[in-house]
Amino acid sequence: MSRIKRGAASDCENFAMGTEIELKLVCPPAVLARVARHPAVRALKTGRARSERLVSRHFDTPDGALRSAGLALHVRRTARGWVQTLRGEGANTAGLQTRPEWNWPVGADAIEPAPLLDTPAAKALGGRKKFSALLETLVPVFESDFLHTTHPLQFPCGTRAELCVDIGEVRAGNRSEPVYEAEIELLPQ
């Protein structure tokens, strides 16, 4: 089984709907509350913050085949509707993550297999027919529920980014863990 990695341009260039580039920071709640108000961040803000509740259901096969292939698959509810996201494995250098990402609007909180069959994931997991059969075995693995606040930023060089602050929890079965994180994600230029 092969893995989907950043830089696999020959496989991804016709399919990737984007490459996510972000610096993710896990912060104690007291620090997280102050991040967006820091003078360095305030100097870069270009507009008003937007907040929305994001609920995501993450899927894999019972034996973890997607995770083993370096893939993550989830369906997320946003203010604009449901979005299905497939992420490939990326590079992580000094906290800066870069990874391929595909997004599709979907009608509900269930996986829609058809668009997944045209991604490099199908090739990595044995071809369209085998990947289609694998998708039939998907089960929910965990759910995340966050208040997601986005602050638009622009750096002096013209680079646009977003500071995203997430406060919420991740749930699996009867267990839950709080999540407090901030990330700076580069936007397409």
Tab-separated table of C-alpha atoms in Angstrom:
chain	number	residue	atom	x	y	z
A	1	MET	CA	0.000	0.000	0.000
A	2	SER	CA	1.481	3.352	-0.937
A	3	ARG	CA	1.051	6.651	0.847
A	4	ILE	CA	-0.184	9.997	-0.493
A	5	LYS	CA	2.525	12.549	0.240
A	6	ARG	CA	3.100	16.207	-0.409
A	7	GLY	CA	5.185	16.688	-3.505
A	8	ALA	CA	3.683	13.804	-5.476
A	9	ALA	CA	2.905	16.280	-8.248
A	10	SER	CA	2.576	13.716	-11.006
A	11	ASP	CA	-0.267	12.077	-9.096
A	12	CYS	CA	-1.830	15.147	-7.511
A	13	GLU	CA	-1.602	18.087	-9.871
A	14	ASN	CA	-4.797	17.243	-11.756
A	15	PHE	CA	-6.781	16.424	-8.637
A	16	ALA	CA	-5.604	18.540	-5.722
A	17	MET	CA	-8.088	21.236	-4.924
A	18	GLY	CA	-5.503	22.878	-2.724
A	19	THR	CA	-2.437	22.492	-0.624
A	20	GLU	CA	-2.900	23.353	3.001
A	21	ILE	CA	0.067	25.181	4.534
A	22	GLU	CA	-0.293	25.956	8.221
A	23	LEU	CA	1.561	26.525	11.458
A	24	LYS	CA	-0.397	24.888	14.273
A	25	LEU	CA	0.014	25.825	17.933
A	26	VAL	CA	-1.522	23.993	20.879
A	27	CYS	CA	-2.070	26.519	23.667
A	28	PRO	CA	-3.406	26.562	27.210
A	29	PRO	CA	-6.864	28.214	27.269
A	30	ALA	CA	-5.595	31.368	29.011
A	31	VAL	CA	-2.942	31.915	26.327
A	32	LEU	CA	-5.288	31.090	23.463
A	33	ALA	CA	-7.716	33.782	24.601
A	34	ARG	CA	-4.956	36.400	24.177
A	35	VAL	CA	-3.456	35.300	20.840
A	36	ALA	CA	-5.741	37.341	18.564
A	37	ARG	CA	-5.305	40.430	20.743
A	38	HIS	CA	-1.508	40.349	20.644
A	39	PRO	CA	-0.107	43.613	19.154
A	40	ALA	CA	1.836	41.741	16.450
A	41	VAL	CA	-1.333	39.958	15.312
A	42	ARG	CA	-3.501	43.076	15.533
A	43	ALA	CA	-1.045	44.914	13.261
A	44	LEU	CA	-1.641	42.281	10.543
A	45	LYS	CA	-5.458	42.086	10.738
A	46	THR	CA	-7.305	43.190	7.608
A	47	GLY	CA	-10.915	42.704	8.595
A	48	ARG	CA	-13.368	41.443	11.162
A	49	ALA	CA	-13.137	38.052	12.797
A	50	ARG	CA	-15.735	35.444	11.820
A	51	SER	CA	-16.846	32.674	14.169
A	52	GLU	CA	-18.763	29.523	13.392
A	53	ARG	CA	-19.342	26.155	14.968
A	54	LEU	CA	-17.671	23.327	13.060
A	55	VAL	CA	-18.735	19.748	13.680
A	56	SER	CA	-16.702	17.087	11.864
A	57	ARG	CA	-17.157	13.325	11.698
A	58	HIS	CA	-13.935	11.478	10.858
A	59	PHE	CA	-14.003	8.115	9.061
A	60	ASP	CA	-11.670	5.179	8.482
A	61	THR	CA	-11.925	1.459	7.902
A	62	PRO	CA	-12.100	-0.796	10.980
A	63	ASP	CA	-8.445	-1.750	10.419
A	64	GLY	CA	-7.271	1.862	9.856
A	65	ALA	CA	-6.432	1.508	6.142
A	66	LEU	CA	-6.794	5.232	5.410
A	67	ARG	CA	-4.566	6.251	8.315
A	68	SER	CA	-1.997	3.619	7.276
A	69	ALA	CA	-1.960	5.163	3.780
A	70	GLY	CA	-1.378	8.647	5.205
A	71	LEU	CA	-4.962	9.780	4.568
A	72	ALA	CA	-7.608	11.469	6.690
A	73	LEU	CA	-11.263	11.654	5.624
A	74	HIS	CA	-14.016	13.639	7.273
A	75	VAL	CA	-17.341	15.345	6.688
A	76	ARG	CA	-17.739	18.772	8.304
A	77	ARG	CA	-20.855	20.848	8.932
A	78	THR	CA	-20.327	24.570	8.392
A	79	ALA	CA	-22.663	27.544	8.194
A	80	ARG	CA	-22.750	27.004	4.401
A	81	GLY	CA	-23.529	23.277	4.485
A	82	TRP	CA	-21.672	19.960	4.556
A	83	VAL	CA	-18.133	19.574	3.157
A	84	GLN	CA	-16.272	16.310	2.584
A	85	THR	CA	-12.479	16.591	2.976
A	86	LEU	CA	-9.712	14.160	2.097
A	87	ARG	CA	-6.211	15.045	3.271
A	88	GLY	CA	-2.987	13.375	2.273
A	89	GLU	CA	0.110	13.006	4.360
A	90	GLY	CA	2.294	16.044	4.311
A	91	ALA	CA	5.542	17.414	5.507
A	92	ASN	CA	5.982	18.821	8.994
A	93	THR	CA	9.020	21.039	9.435
A	94	ALA	CA	9.429	22.964	12.681
A	95	GLY	CA	5.661	22.917	13.182
A	96	LEU	CA	4.835	24.095	9.640
A	97	GLN	CA	2.549	21.542	7.990
A	98	THR	CA	2.075	21.241	4.243
A	99	ARG	CA	-0.295	18.625	2.815
A	100	PRO	CA	-2.557	18.005	-0.164
A	101	GLU	CA	-6.242	18.549	0.492
A	102	TRP	CA	-9.394	17.883	-1.541
A	103	ASN	CA	-12.811	19.354	-0.621
A	104	TRP	CA	-16.291	18.728	-2.012
A	105	PRO	CA	-19.703	20.008	-0.955
A	106	VAL	CA	-21.934	17.082	0.038
A	107	GLY	CA	-25.587	16.784	0.967
A	108	ALA	CA	-25.342	15.311	4.480
A	109	ASP	CA	-23.035	14.026	7.186
A	110	ALA	CA	-22.179	10.862	5.268
A	111	ILE	CA	-19.301	10.059	2.936
A	112	GLU	CA	-20.023	10.401	-0.787
A	113	PRO	CA	-17.636	7.928	-2.464
A	114	ALA	CA	-17.887	9.094	-6.108
A	115	PRO	CA	-15.515	12.101	-5.947
A	116	LEU	CA	-12.986	10.111	-3.902
A	117	LEU	CA	-12.548	7.631	-6.757
A	118	ASP	CA	-10.864	10.312	-8.895
A	119	THR	CA	-8.146	11.181	-6.368
A	120	PRO	CA	-4.633	9.746	-6.017
A	121	ALA	CA	-5.974	7.880	-2.968
A	122	ALA	CA	-7.683	5.376	-5.273
A	123	LYS	CA	-4.379	4.578	-6.970
A	124	ALA	CA	-2.515	4.391	-3.649
A	125	LEU	CA	-5.041	1.923	-2.246
A	126	GLY	CA	-5.089	-0.531	-5.142
A	127	GLY	CA	-7.113	1.158	-7.885
A	128	ARG	CA	-10.678	2.386	-8.275
A	129	LYS	CA	-12.407	-0.982	-7.815
A	130	LYS	CA	-10.485	-1.942	-4.677
A	131	PHE	CA	-10.757	1.590	-3.275
A	132	SER	CA	-14.512	1.610	-3.928
A	133	ALA	CA	-14.878	-1.635	-1.953
A	134	LEU	CA	-12.746	-0.190	0.852
A	135	LEU	CA	-14.979	2.910	1.021
A	136	GLU	CA	-17.978	0.636	1.632
A	137	THR	CA	-16.368	-0.448	4.929
A	138	LEU	CA	-15.874	3.049	6.378
A	139	VAL	CA	-17.021	3.653	9.941
A	140	PRO	CA	-17.056	6.822	12.070
A	141	VAL	CA	-13.918	6.908	14.227
A	142	PHE	CA	-14.290	10.170	16.141
A	143	GLU	CA	-16.076	13.509	16.058
A	144	SER	CA	-14.771	17.016	16.666
A	145	ASP	CA	-16.900	19.969	17.735
A	146	PHE	CA	-15.230	23.419	17.756
A	147	LEU	CA	-15.968	27.086	17.882
A	148	HIS	CA	-13.775	28.160	14.948
A	149	THR	CA	-12.832	31.857	14.838
A	150	THR	CA	-10.995	33.171	11.779
A	151	HIS	CA	-9.047	36.449	11.692
A	152	PRO	CA	-7.929	37.628	8.198
A	153	LEU	CA	-4.273	38.714	8.083
A	154	GLN	CA	-1.928	40.300	5.575
A	155	PHE	CA	1.836	40.437	6.056
A	156	PRO	CA	3.915	43.442	4.883
A	157	CYS	CA	5.187	41.407	1.901
A	158	GLY	CA	1.574	40.995	0.699
A	159	THR	CA	1.146	37.377	1.790
A	160	ARG	CA	-2.400	36.698	2.964
A	161	ALA	CA	-3.181	34.291	5.783
A	162	GLU	CA	-5.756	33.485	8.427
A	163	LEU	CA	-5.297	33.132	12.146
A	164	CYS	CA	-7.753	30.434	13.193
A	165	VAL	CA	-8.556	29.818	16.844
A	166	ASP	CA	-10.343	26.568	17.701
A	167	ILE	CA	-11.876	25.830	21.081
A	168	GLY	CA	-13.821	22.635	21.536
A	169	GLU	CA	-13.464	18.921	21.971
A	170	VAL	CA	-12.817	15.638	20.228
A	171	ARG	CA	-15.109	12.707	21.096
A	172	ALA	CA	-14.723	8.982	20.493
A	173	GLY	CA	-17.207	6.647	22.112
A	174	ASN	CA	-17.606	7.679	25.758
A	175	ARG	CA	-14.305	9.574	25.837
A	176	SER	CA	-13.627	13.215	25.069
A	177	GLU	CA	-10.591	15.493	25.082
A	178	PRO	CA	-10.600	19.290	25.084
A	179	VAL	CA	-8.850	21.039	22.203
A	180	TYR	CA	-7.372	24.523	22.370
A	181	GLU	CA	-5.337	25.447	19.312
A	182	ALA	CA	-4.402	28.303	17.053
A	183	GLU	CA	-3.104	28.028	13.524
A	184	ILE	CA	-1.860	30.422	10.914
A	185	GLU	CA	-2.864	29.156	7.481
A	186	LEU	CA	-1.485	30.669	4.297
A	187	LEU	CA	-4.143	31.561	1.722
A	188	PRO	CA	-3.826	31.216	-2.058
A	189	GLN	CA	-2.074	34.283	-3.393
